[in-house]
PDB file of N, CA and C in Angstrom:
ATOM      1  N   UNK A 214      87.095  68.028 145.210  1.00 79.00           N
ATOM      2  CA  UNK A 214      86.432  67.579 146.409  1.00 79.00           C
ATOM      3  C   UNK A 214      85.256  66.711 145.986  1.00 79.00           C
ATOM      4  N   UNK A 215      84.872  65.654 146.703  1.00 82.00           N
ATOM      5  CA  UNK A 215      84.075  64.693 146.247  1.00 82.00           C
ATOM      6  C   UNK A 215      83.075  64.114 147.802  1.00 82.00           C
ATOM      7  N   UNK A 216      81.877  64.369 147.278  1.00 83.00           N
ATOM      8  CA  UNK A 216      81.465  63.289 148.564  1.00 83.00           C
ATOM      9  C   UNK A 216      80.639  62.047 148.121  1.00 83.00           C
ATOM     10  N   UNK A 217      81.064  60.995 148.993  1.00 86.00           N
ATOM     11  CA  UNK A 217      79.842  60.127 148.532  1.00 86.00           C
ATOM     12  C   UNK A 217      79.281  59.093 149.295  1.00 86.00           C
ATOM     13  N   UNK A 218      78.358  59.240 149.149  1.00 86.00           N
ATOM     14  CA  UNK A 218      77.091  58.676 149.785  1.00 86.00           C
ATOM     15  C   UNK A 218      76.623  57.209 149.515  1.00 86.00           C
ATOM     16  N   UNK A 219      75.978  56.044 150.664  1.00 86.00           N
ATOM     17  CA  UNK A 219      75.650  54.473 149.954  1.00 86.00           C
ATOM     18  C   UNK A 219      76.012  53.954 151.728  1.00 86.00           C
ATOM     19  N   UNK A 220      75.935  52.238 151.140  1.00 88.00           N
ATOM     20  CA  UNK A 220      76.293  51.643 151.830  1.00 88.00           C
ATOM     21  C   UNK A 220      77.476  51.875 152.154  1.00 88.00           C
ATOM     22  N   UNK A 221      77.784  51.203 153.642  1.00 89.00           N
ATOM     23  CA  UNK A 221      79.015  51.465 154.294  1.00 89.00           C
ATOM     24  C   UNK A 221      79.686  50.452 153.187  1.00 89.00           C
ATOM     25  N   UNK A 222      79.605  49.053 153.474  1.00 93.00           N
ATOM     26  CA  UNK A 222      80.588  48.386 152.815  1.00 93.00           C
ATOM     27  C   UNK A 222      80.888  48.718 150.787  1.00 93.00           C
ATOM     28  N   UNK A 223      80.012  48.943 150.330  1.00 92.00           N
ATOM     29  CA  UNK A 223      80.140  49.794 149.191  1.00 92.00           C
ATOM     30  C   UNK A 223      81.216  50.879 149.003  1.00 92.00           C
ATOM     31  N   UNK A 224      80.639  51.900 150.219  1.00 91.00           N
ATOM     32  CA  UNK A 224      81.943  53.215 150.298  1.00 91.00           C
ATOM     33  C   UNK A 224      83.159  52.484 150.535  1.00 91.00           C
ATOM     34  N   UNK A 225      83.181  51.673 151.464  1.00 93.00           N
ATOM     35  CA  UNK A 225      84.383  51.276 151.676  1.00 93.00           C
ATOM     36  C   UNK A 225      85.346  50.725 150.245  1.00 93.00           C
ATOM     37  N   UNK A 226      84.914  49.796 149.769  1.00 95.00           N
ATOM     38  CA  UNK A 226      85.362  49.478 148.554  1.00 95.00           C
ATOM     39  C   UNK A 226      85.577  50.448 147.524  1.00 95.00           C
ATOM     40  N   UNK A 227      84.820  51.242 147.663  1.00 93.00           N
ATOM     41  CA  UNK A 227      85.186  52.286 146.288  1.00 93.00           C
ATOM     42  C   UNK A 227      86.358  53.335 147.302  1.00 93.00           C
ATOM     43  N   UNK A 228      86.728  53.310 148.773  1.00 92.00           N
ATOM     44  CA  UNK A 228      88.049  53.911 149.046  1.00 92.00           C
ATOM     45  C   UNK A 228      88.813  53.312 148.744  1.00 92.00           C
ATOM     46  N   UNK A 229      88.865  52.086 148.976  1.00 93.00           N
ATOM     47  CA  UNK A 229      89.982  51.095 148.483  1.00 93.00           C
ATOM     48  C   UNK A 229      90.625  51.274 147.740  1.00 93.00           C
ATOM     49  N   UNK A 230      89.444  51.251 146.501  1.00 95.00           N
ATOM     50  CA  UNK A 230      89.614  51.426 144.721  1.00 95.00           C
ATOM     51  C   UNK A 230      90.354  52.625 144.523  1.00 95.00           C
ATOM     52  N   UNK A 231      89.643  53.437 145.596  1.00 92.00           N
ATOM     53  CA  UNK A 231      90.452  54.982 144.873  1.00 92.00           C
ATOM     54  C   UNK A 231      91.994  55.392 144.966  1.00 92.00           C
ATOM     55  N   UNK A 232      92.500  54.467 146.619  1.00 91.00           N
ATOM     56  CA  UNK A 232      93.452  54.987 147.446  1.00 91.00           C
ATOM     57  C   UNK A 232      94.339  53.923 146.468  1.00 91.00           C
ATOM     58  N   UNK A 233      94.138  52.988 145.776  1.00 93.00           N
ATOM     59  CA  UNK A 233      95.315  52.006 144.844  1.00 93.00           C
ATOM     60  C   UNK A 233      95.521  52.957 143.996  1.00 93.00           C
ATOM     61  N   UNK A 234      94.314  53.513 143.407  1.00 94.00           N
ATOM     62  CA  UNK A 234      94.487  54.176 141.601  1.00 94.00           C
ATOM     63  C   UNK A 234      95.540  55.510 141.817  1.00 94.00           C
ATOM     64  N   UNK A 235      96.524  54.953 141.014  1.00 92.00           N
ATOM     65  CA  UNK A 235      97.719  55.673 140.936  1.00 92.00           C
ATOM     66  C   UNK A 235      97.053  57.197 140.278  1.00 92.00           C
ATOM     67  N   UNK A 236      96.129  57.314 139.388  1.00 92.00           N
ATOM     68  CA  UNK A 236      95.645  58.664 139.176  1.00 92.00           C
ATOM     69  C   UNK A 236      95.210  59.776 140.061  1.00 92.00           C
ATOM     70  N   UNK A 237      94.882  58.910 141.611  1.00 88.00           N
ATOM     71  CA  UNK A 237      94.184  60.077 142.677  1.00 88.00           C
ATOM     72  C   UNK A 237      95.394  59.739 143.297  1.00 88.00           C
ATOM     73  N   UNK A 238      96.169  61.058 143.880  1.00 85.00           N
ATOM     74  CA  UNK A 238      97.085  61.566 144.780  1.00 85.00           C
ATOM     75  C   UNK A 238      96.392  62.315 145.884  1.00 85.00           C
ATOM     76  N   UNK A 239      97.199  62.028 147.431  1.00 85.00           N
ATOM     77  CA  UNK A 239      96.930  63.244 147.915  1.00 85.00           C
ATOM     78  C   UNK A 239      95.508  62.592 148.738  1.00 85.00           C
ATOM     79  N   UNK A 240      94.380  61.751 148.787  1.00 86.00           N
ATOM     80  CA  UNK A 240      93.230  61.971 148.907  1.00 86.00           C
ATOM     81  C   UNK A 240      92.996  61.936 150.704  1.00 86.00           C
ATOM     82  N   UNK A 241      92.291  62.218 150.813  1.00 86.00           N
ATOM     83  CA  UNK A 241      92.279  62.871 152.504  1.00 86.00           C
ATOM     84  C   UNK A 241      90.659  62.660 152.766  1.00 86.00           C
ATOM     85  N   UNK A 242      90.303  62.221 153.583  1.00 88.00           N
ATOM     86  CA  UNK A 242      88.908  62.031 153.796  1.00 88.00           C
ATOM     87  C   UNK A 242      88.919  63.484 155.300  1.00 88.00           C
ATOM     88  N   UNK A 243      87.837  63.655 154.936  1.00 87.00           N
ATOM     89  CA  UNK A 243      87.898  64.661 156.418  1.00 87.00           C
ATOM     90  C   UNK A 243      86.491  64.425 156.927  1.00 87.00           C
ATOM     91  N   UNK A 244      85.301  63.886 156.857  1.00 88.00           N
ATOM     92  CA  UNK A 244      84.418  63.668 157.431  1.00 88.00           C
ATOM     93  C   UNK A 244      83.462  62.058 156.980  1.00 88.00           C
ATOM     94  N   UNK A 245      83.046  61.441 158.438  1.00 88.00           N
ATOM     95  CA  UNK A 245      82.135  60.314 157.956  1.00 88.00           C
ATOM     96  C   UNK A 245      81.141  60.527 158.935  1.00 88.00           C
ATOM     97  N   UNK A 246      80.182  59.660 158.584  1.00 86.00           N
ATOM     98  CA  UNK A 246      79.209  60.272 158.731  1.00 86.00           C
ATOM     99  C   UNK A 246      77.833  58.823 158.530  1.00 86.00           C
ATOM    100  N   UNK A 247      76.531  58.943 159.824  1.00 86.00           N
ATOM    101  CA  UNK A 247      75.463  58.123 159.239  1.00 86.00           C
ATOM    102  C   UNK A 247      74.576  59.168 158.665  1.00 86.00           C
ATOM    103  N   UNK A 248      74.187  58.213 157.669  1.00 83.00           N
ATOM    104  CA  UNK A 248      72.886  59.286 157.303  1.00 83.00           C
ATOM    105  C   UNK A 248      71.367  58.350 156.854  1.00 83.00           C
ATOM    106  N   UNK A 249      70.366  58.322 157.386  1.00 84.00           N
ATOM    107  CA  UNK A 249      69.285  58.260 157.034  1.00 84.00           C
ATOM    108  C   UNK A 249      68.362  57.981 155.976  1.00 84.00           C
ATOM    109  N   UNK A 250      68.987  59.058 155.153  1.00 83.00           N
ATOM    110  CA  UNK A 250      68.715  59.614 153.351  1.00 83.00           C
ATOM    111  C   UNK A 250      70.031  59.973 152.946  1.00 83.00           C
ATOM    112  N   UNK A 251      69.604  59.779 151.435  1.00 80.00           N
ATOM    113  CA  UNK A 251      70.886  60.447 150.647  1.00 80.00           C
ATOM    114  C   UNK A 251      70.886  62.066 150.828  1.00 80.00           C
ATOM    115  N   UNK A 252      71.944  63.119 150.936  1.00 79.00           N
ATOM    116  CA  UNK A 252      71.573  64.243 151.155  1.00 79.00           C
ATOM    117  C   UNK A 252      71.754  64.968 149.820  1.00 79.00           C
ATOM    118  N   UNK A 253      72.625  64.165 148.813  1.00 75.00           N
ATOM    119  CA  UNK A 253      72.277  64.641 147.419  1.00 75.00           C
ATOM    120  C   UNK A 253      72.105  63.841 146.537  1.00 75.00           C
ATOM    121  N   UNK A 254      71.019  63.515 146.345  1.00 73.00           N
ATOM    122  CA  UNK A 254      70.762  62.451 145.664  1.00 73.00           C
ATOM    123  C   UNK A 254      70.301  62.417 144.325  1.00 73.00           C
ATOM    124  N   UNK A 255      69.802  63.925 143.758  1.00 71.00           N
ATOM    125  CA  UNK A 255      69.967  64.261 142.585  1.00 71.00           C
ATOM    126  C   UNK A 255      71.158  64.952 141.888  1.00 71.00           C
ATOM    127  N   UNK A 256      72.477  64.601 142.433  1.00 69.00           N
ATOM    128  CA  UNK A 256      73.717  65.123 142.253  1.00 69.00           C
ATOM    129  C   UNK A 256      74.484  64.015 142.376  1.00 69.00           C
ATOM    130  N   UNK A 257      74.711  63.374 140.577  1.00 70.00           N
ATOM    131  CA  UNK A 257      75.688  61.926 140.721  1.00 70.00           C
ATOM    132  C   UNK A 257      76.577  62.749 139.915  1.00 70.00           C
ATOM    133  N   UNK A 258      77.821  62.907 140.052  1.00 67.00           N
ATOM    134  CA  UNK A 258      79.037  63.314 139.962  1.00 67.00           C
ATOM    135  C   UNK A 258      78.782  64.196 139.152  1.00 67.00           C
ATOM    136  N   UNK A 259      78.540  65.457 139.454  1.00 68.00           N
ATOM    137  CA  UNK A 259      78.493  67.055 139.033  1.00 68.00           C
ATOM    138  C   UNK A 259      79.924  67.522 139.593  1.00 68.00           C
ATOM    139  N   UNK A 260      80.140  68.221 138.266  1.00 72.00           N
ATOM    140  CA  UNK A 260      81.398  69.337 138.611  1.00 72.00           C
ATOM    141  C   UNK A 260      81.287  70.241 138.647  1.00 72.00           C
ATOM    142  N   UNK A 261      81.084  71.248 140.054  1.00 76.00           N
ATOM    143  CA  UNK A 261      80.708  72.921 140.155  1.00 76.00           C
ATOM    144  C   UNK A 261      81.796  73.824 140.293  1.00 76.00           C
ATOM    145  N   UNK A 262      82.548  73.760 138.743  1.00 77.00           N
ATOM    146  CA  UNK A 262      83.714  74.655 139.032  1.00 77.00           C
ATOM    147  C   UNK A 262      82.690  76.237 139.311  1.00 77.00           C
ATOM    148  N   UNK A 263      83.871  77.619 139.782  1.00 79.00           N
ATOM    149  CA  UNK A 263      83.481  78.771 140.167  1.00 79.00           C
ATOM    150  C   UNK A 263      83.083  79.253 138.842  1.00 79.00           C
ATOM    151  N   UNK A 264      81.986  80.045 138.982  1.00 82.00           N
ATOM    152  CA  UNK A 264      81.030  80.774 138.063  1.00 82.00           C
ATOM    153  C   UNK A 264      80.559  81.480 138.287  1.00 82.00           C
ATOM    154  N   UNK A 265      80.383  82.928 137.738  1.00 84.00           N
ATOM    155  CA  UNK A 265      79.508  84.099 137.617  1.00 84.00           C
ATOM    156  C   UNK A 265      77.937  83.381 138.904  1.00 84.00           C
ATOM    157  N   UNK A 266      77.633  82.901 138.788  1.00 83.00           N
ATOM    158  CA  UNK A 266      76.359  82.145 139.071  1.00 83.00           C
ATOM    159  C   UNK A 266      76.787  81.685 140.652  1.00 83.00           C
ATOM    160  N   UNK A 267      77.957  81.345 140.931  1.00 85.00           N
ATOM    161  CA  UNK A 267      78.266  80.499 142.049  1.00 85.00           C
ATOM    162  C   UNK A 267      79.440  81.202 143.061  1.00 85.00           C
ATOM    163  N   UNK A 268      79.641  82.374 142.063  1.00 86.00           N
ATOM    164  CA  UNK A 268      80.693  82.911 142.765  1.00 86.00           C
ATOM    165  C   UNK A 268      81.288  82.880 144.179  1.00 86.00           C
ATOM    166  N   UNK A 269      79.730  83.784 144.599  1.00 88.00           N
ATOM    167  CA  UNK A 269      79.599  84.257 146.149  1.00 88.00           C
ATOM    168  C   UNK A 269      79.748  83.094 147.034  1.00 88.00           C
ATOM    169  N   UNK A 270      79.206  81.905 146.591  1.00 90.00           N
ATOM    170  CA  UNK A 270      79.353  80.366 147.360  1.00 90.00           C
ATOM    171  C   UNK A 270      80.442  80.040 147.787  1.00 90.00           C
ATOM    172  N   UNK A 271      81.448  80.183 146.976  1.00 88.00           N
ATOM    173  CA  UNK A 271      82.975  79.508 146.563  1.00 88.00           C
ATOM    174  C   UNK A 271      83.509  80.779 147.733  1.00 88.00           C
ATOM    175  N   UNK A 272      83.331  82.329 147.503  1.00 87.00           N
ATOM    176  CA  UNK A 272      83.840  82.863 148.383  1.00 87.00           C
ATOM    177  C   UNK A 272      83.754  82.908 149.745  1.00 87.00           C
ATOM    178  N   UNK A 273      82.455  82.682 150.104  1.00 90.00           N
ATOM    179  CA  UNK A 273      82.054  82.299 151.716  1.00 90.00           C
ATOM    180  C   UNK A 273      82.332  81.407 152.114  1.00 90.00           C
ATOM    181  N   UNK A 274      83.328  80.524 151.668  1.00 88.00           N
ATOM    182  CA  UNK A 274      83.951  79.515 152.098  1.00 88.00           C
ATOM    183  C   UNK A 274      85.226  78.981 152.016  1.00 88.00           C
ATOM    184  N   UNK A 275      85.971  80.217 150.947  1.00 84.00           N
ATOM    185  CA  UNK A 275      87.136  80.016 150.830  1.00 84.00           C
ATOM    186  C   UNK A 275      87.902  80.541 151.919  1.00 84.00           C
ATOM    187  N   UNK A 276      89.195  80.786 152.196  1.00 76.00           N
ATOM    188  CA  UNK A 276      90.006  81.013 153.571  1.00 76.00           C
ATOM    189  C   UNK A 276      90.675  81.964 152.928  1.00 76.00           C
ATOM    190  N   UNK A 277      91.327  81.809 151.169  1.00 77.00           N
ATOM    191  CA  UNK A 277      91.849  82.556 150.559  1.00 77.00           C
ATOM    192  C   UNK A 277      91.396  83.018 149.199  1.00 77.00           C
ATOM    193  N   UNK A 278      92.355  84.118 148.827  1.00 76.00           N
ATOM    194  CA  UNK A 278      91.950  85.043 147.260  1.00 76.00           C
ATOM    195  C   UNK A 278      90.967  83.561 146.583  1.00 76.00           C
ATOM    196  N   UNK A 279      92.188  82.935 146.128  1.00 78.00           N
ATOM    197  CA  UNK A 279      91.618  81.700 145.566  1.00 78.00           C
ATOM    198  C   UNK A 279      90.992  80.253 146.372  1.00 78.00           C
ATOM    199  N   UNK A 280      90.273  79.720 145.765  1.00 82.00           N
ATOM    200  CA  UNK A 280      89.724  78.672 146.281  1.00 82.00           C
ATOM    201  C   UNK A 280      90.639  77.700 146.724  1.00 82.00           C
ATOM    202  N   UNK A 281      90.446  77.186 147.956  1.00 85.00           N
ATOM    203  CA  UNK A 281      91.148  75.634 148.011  1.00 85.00           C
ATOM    204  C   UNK A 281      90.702  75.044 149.028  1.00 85.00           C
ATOM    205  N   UNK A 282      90.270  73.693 148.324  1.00 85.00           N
ATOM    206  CA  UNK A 282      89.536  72.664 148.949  1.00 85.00           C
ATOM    207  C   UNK A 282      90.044  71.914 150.097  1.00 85.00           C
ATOM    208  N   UNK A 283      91.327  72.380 149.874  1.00 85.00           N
ATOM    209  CA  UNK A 283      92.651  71.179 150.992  1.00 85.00           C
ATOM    210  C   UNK A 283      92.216  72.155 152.520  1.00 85.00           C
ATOM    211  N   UNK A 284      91.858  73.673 152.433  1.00 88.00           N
ATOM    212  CA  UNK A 284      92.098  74.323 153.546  1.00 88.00           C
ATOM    213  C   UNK A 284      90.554  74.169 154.036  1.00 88.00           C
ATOM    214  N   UNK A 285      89.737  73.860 153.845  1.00 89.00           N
ATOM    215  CA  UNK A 285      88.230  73.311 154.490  1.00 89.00           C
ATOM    216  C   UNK A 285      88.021  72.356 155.416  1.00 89.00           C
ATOM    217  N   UNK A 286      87.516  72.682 156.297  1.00 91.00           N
ATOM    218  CA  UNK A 286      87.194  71.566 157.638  1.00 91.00           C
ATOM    219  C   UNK A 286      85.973  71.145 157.196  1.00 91.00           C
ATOM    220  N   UNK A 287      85.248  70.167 157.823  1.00 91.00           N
ATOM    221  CA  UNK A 287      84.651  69.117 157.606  1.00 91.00           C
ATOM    222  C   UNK A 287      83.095  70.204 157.470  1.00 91.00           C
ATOM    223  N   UNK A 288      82.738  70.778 158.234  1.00 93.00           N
ATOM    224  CA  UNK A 288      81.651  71.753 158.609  1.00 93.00           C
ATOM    225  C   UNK A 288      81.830  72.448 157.437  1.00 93.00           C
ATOM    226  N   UNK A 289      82.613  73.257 156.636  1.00 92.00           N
ATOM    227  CA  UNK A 289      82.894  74.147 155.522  1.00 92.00           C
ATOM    228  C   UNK A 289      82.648  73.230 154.480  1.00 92.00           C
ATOM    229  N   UNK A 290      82.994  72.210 154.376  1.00 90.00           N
ATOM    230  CA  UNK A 290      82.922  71.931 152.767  1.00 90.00           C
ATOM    231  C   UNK A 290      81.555  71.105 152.905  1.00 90.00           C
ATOM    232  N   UNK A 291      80.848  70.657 153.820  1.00 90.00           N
ATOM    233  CA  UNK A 291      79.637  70.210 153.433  1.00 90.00           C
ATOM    234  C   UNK A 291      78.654  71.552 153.704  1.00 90.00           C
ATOM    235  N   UNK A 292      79.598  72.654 154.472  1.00 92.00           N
ATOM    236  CA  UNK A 292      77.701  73.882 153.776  1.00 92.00           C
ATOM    237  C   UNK A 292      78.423  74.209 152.346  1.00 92.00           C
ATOM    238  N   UNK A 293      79.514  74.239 151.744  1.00 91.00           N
ATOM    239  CA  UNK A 293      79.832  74.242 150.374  1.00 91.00           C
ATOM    240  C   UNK A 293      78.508  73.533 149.535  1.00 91.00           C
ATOM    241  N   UNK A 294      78.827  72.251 149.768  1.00 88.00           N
ATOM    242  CA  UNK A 294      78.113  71.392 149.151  1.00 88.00           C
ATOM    243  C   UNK A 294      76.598  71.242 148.874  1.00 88.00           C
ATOM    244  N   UNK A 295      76.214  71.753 150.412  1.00 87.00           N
ATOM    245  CA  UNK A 295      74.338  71.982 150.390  1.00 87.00           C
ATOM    246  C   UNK A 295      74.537  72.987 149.931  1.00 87.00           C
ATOM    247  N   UNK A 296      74.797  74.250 149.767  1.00 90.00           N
ATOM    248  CA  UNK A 296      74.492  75.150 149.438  1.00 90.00           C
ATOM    249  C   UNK A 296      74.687  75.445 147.420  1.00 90.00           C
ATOM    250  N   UNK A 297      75.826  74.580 147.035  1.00 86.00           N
ATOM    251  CA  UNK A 297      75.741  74.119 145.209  1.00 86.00           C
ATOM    252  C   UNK A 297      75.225  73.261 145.052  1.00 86.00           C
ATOM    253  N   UNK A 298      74.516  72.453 145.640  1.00 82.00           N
ATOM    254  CA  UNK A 298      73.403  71.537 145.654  1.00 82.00           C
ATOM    255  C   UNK A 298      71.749  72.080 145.849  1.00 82.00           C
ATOM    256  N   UNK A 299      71.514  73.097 146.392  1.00 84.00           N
ATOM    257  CA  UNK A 299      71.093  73.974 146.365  1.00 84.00           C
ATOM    258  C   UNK A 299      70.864  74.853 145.176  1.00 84.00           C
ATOM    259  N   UNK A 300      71.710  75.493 144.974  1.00 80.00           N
ATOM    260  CA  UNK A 300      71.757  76.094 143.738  1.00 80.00           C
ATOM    261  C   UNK A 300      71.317  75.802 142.213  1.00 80.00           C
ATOM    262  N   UNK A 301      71.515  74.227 142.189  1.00 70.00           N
ATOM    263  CA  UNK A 301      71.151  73.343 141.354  1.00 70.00           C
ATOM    264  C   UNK A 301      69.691  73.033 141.192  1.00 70.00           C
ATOM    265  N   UNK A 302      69.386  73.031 142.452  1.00 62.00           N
ATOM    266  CA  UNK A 302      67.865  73.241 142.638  1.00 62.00           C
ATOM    267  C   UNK A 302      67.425  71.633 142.000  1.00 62.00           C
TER     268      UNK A 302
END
């Protein structure tokens, strides 16, 4: 799961980029959004796999045993996000 933040015409281009590159399958946008400020802006491409540390996060938001990002609505995966953004402090 990825979010990212910038100019509109910027984002746009880097969907572009992403939705050609034969390496990303599958990609699904589920929320857009204006924003004001960056809302993580000390978080340029961090990977918060599940951890002793993050556990409880990953579970209050999962639907199942295991995690999955595909079953998150738009509201779920961004308190995901503030909240390991958060964590990061």
């Amino acid at each position: 799961m990825q979010t990212i933040e910038g100019p509109r015409a910027q984002i746009n281009r880097l969907l572009y980029s992403l939705i050609s590159d034969e390496r990303h399958h599958d990609l699904q946008i589920i929320d857009t959004r204006e924003l004001k400020h960056r809302e993580w802006a000390k978080w340029s491409m961090n990977y918060a796999s599940p951890t002793e540390e993050n556990a409880a996060i990953y579970l209050k938001y999962s639907t199942t045993i295991g995690f999955n990002p595909y079953l998150l609505n738009a509201e779920s995966a961004h308190g995901l996000m503030n909240e390991l953004n958060a964590q990061k402090g």
